[in-house]
Coordinates of C-alpha atoms in Angstrom, one line a residue:
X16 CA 143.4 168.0 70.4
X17 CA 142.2 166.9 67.3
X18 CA 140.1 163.8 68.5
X19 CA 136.3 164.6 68.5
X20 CA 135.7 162.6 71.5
X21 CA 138.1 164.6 73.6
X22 CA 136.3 167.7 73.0
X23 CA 133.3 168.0 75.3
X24 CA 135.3 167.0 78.5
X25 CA 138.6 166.5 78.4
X26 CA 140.5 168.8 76.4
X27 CA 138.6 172.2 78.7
X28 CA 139.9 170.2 81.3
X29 CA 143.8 169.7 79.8
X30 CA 143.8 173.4 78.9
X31 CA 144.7 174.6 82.3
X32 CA 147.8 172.0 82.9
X33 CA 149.1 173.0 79.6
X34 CA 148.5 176.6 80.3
X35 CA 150.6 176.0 83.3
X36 CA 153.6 173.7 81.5
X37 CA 153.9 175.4 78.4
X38 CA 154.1 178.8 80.9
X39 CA 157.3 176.6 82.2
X40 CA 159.0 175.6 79.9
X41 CA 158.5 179.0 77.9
X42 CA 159.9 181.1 79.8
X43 CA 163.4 181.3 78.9
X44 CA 163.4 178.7 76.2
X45 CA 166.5 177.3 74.6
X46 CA 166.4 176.3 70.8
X47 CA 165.4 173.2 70.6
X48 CA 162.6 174.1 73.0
X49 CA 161.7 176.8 70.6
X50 CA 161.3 174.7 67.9
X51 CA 158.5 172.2 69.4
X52 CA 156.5 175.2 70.5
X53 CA 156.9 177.0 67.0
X54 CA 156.3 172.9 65.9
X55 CA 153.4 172.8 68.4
X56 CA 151.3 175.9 66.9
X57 CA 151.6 174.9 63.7
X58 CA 150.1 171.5 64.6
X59 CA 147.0 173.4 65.8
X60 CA 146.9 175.4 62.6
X61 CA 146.4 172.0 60.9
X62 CA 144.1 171.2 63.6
X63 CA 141.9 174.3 62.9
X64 CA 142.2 174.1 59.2
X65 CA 140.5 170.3 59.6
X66 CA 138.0 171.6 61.7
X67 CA 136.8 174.3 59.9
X68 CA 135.7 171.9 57.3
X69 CA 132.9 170.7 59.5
X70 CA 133.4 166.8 58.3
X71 CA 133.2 165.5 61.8
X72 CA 130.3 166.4 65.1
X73 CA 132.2 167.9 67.3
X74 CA 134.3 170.2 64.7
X75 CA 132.5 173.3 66.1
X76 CA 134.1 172.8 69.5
X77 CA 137.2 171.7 68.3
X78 CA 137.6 174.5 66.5
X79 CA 137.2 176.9 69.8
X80 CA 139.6 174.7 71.5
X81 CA 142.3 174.8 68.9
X82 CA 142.3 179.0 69.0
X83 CA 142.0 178.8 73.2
X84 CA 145.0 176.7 73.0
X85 CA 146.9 178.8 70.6
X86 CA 146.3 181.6 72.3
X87 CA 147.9 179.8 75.8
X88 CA 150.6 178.6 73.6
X89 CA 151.4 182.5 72.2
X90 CA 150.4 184.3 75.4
X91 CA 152.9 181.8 77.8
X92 CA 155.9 181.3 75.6
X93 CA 155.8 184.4 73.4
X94 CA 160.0 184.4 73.7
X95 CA 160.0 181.4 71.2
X96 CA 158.5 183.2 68.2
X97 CA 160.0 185.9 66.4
X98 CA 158.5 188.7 64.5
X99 CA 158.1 187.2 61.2
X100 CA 157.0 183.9 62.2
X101 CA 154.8 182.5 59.7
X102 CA 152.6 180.1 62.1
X103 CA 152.4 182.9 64.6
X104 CA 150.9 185.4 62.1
X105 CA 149.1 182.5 60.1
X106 CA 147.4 182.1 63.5
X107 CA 146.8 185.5 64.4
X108 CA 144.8 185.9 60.9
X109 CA 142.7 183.1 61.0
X110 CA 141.8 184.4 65.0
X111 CA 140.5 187.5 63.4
X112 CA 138.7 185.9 60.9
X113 CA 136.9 183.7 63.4
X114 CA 135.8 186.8 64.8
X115 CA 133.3 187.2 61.9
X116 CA 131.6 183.4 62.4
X117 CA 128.4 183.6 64.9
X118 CA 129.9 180.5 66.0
X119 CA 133.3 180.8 66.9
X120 CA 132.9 185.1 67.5
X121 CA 132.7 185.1 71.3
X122 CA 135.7 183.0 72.1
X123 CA 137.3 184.5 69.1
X124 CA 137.4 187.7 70.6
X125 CA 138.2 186.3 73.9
X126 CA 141.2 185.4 72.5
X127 CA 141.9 188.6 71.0
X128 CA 141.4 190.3 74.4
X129 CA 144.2 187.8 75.9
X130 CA 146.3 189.0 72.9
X131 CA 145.8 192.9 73.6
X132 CA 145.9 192.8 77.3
X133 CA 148.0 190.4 78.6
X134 CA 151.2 191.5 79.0
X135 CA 153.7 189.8 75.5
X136 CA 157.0 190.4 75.4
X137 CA 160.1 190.2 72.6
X138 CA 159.2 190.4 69.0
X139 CA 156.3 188.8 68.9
X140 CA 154.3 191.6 70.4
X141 CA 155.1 194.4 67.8
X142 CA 154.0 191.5 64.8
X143 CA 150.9 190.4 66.7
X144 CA 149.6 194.5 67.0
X145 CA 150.3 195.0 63.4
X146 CA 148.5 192.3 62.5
X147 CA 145.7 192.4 64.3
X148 CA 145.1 196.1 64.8
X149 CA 144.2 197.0 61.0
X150 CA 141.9 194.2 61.3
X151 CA 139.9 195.1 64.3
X152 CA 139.4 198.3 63.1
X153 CA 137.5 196.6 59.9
X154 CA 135.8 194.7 62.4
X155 CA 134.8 197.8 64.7
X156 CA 133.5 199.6 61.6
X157 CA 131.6 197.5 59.0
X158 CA 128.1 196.9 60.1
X159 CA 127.1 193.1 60.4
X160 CA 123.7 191.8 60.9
X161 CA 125.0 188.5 61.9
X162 CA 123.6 187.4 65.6
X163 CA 126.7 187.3 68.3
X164 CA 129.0 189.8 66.2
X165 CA 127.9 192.8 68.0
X166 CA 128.2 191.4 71.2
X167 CA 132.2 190.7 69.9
X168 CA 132.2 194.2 68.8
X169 CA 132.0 195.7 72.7
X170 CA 134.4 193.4 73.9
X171 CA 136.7 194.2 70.9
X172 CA 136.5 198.2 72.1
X173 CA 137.2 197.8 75.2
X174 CA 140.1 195.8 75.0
X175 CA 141.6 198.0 72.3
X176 CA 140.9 201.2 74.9
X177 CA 142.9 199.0 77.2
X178 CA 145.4 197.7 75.7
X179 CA 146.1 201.2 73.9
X180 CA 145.8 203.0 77.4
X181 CA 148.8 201.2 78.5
X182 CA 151.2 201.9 75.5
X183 CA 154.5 203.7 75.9
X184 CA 154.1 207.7 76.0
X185 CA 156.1 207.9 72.8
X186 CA 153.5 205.1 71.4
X187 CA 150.0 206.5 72.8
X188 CA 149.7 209.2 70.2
X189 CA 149.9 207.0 67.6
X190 CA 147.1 204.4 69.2
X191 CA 144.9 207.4 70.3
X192 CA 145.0 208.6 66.9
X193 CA 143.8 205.2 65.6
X194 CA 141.4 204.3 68.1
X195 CA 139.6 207.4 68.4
X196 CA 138.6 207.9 64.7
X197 CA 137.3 203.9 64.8
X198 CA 135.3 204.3 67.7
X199 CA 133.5 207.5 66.4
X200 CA 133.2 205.3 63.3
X201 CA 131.5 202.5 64.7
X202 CA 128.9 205.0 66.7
X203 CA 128.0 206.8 63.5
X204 CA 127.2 204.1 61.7
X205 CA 125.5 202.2 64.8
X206 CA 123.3 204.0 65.8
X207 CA 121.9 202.2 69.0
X208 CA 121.8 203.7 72.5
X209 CA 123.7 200.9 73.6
X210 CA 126.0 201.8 71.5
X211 CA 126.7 205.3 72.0
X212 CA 126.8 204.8 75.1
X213 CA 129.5 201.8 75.4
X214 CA 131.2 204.6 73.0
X215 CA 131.0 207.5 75.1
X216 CA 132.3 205.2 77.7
X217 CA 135.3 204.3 75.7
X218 CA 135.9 207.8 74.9
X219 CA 135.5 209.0 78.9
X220 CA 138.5 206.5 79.6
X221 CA 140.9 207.6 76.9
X222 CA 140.5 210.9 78.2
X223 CA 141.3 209.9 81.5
X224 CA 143.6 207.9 80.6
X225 CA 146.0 210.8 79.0
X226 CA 144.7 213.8 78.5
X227 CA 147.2 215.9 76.6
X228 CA 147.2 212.8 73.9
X229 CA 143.4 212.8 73.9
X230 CA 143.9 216.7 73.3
X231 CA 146.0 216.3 70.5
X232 CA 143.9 213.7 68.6
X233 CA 140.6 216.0 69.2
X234 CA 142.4 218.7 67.6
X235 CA 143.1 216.9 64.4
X236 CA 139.6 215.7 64.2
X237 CA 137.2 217.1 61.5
X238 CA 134.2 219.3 62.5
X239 CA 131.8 216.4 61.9
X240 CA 133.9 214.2 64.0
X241 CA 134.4 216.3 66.5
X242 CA 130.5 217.2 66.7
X243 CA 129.7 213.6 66.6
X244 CA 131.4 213.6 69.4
X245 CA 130.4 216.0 71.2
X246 CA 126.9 214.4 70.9
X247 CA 127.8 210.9 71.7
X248 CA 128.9 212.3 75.3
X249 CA 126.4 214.7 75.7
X250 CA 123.9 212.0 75.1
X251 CA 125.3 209.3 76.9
X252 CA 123.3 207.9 80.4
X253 CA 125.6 208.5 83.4
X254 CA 127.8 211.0 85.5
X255 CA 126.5 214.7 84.3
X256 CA 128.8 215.5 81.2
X257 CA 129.8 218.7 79.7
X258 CA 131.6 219.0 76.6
X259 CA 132.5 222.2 74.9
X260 CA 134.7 223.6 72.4
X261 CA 137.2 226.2 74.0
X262 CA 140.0 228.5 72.8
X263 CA 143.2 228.0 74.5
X264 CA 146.7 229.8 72.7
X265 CA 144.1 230.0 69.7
X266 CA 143.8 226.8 69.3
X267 CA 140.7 224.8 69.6
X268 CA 140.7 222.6 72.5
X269 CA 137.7 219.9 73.9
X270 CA 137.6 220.1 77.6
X271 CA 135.2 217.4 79.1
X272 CA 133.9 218.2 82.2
X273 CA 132.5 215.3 84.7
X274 CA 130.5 215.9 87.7
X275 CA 130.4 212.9 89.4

């Protein structure tokens, strides 16, 4: 992994073969088993660590092959970690600072995707989502001018509006009433119609998604928020879109309305 050679060629070709073995011998992994995988991502920490120092060519790719591979190694044999393992959250840190290098960005939050969507089970899941969550919403709402970041940003959206569409009932709340606020944060402050739109989009599939937790996010919101809102779907390209404010067991209440 670490030879700068191997990068170009052979190590995007190993990836896939030990995707599949670690996926193997992960599954249901007995101690000693747990220990070289635990052994194994704390090799690629060092790994990253070296490459991030930029003292050899290819150190650029080695470095997006080291967080691809970690990523495989978490995602395929998450029952060898435990919550407060310190490679596993050491690696989910330095992912989410990758996310703020032009460089390493777009596979960055590739990774991060993988992380939020695909399926983790045990207690690594519960310590990846604290980690990263707090951190993606930083990401999602302080402006960068940096080239590539924004690009990050949209794929960071919609995998949080996935991943958080898919928690528990007892958990969705809770997400909604993180996701939403960020979201509205990110449109305020950019500004672009791509933007709004990919926001509008976002908030159209929460909605959809649950409504009655949708519902009781809105109603929490403050009158800016919920007006920013309300202009970020009436203005958004698309399905006619109706979105009003409405009194139901006087309460306020925002019904959307699509007409597809």
């Amino acid at each position: 992994m670490s030879t700068g050679a191997c990068q170009a060629t052979l190590i995007p070709q190993a990836l896939p073969i030990f995707r599949r073995f670690i996926s193997g011998v992960g599954a249901e992994p007995g101690e000693d088993t747990k220990k070289q995988i635990r052994s194994t991502l704390s090799r690629f920490l060092m790994i990253l660590k070296n490459a991030q120092k930029r003292e050899f060519e290819a150190s650029l790719p080695c470095e997006k092959n080291t967080i691809l591979a970690g990523t495989m190694l978490i995602t395929s044999a998450n029952a060898a970690f435990e919550a407060n393992d310190p490679a596993l959250l050491r690696f989910v840190s330095e992912l989410t600072e990758c996310l703020d290098n032009p460089m390493t960005t777009k596979m960055a939050a590739g990774c991060v995707r993988t992380l939020l969507v695909v399926p983790i089970r045990g207690a690594a899941h519960p310590a990846i989502l604290s980690h990263l969550l707090p951190r993606l919403v930083t990401f999602l709402t302080v402006p960068s001018d940096l080239e590539g970041i924004d690009q990050s940003r949209t794929i960071i959206a919609q995998s949080l509006t996935t991943a958080i569409s898919t928690f528990p009932t007892d958990r969705k709340l809770a997400g909604f009433a993180l996701l939403i606020p960020t979201l509205l944060a990110r449109a305020e402050k950019e500004t672009s119609p791509v933007v709004q739109k990919e926001t509008a989009a976002r908030l159209l599939e929460l909605a959809s998604n649950d409504a009655s937790a949708f519902r009781g996010v809105v109603l929490r919101l403050s009158a800016e928020q919920k007006s920013l809102m309300e202009k970020i779907i009436k203005g958004s390209q698309g399905p006619k879109q109706e979105v009003r404010e409405e009194v139901e067991e006087k309460e306020p209440t925002i019904a959307l309305k699509m007409n597809f």
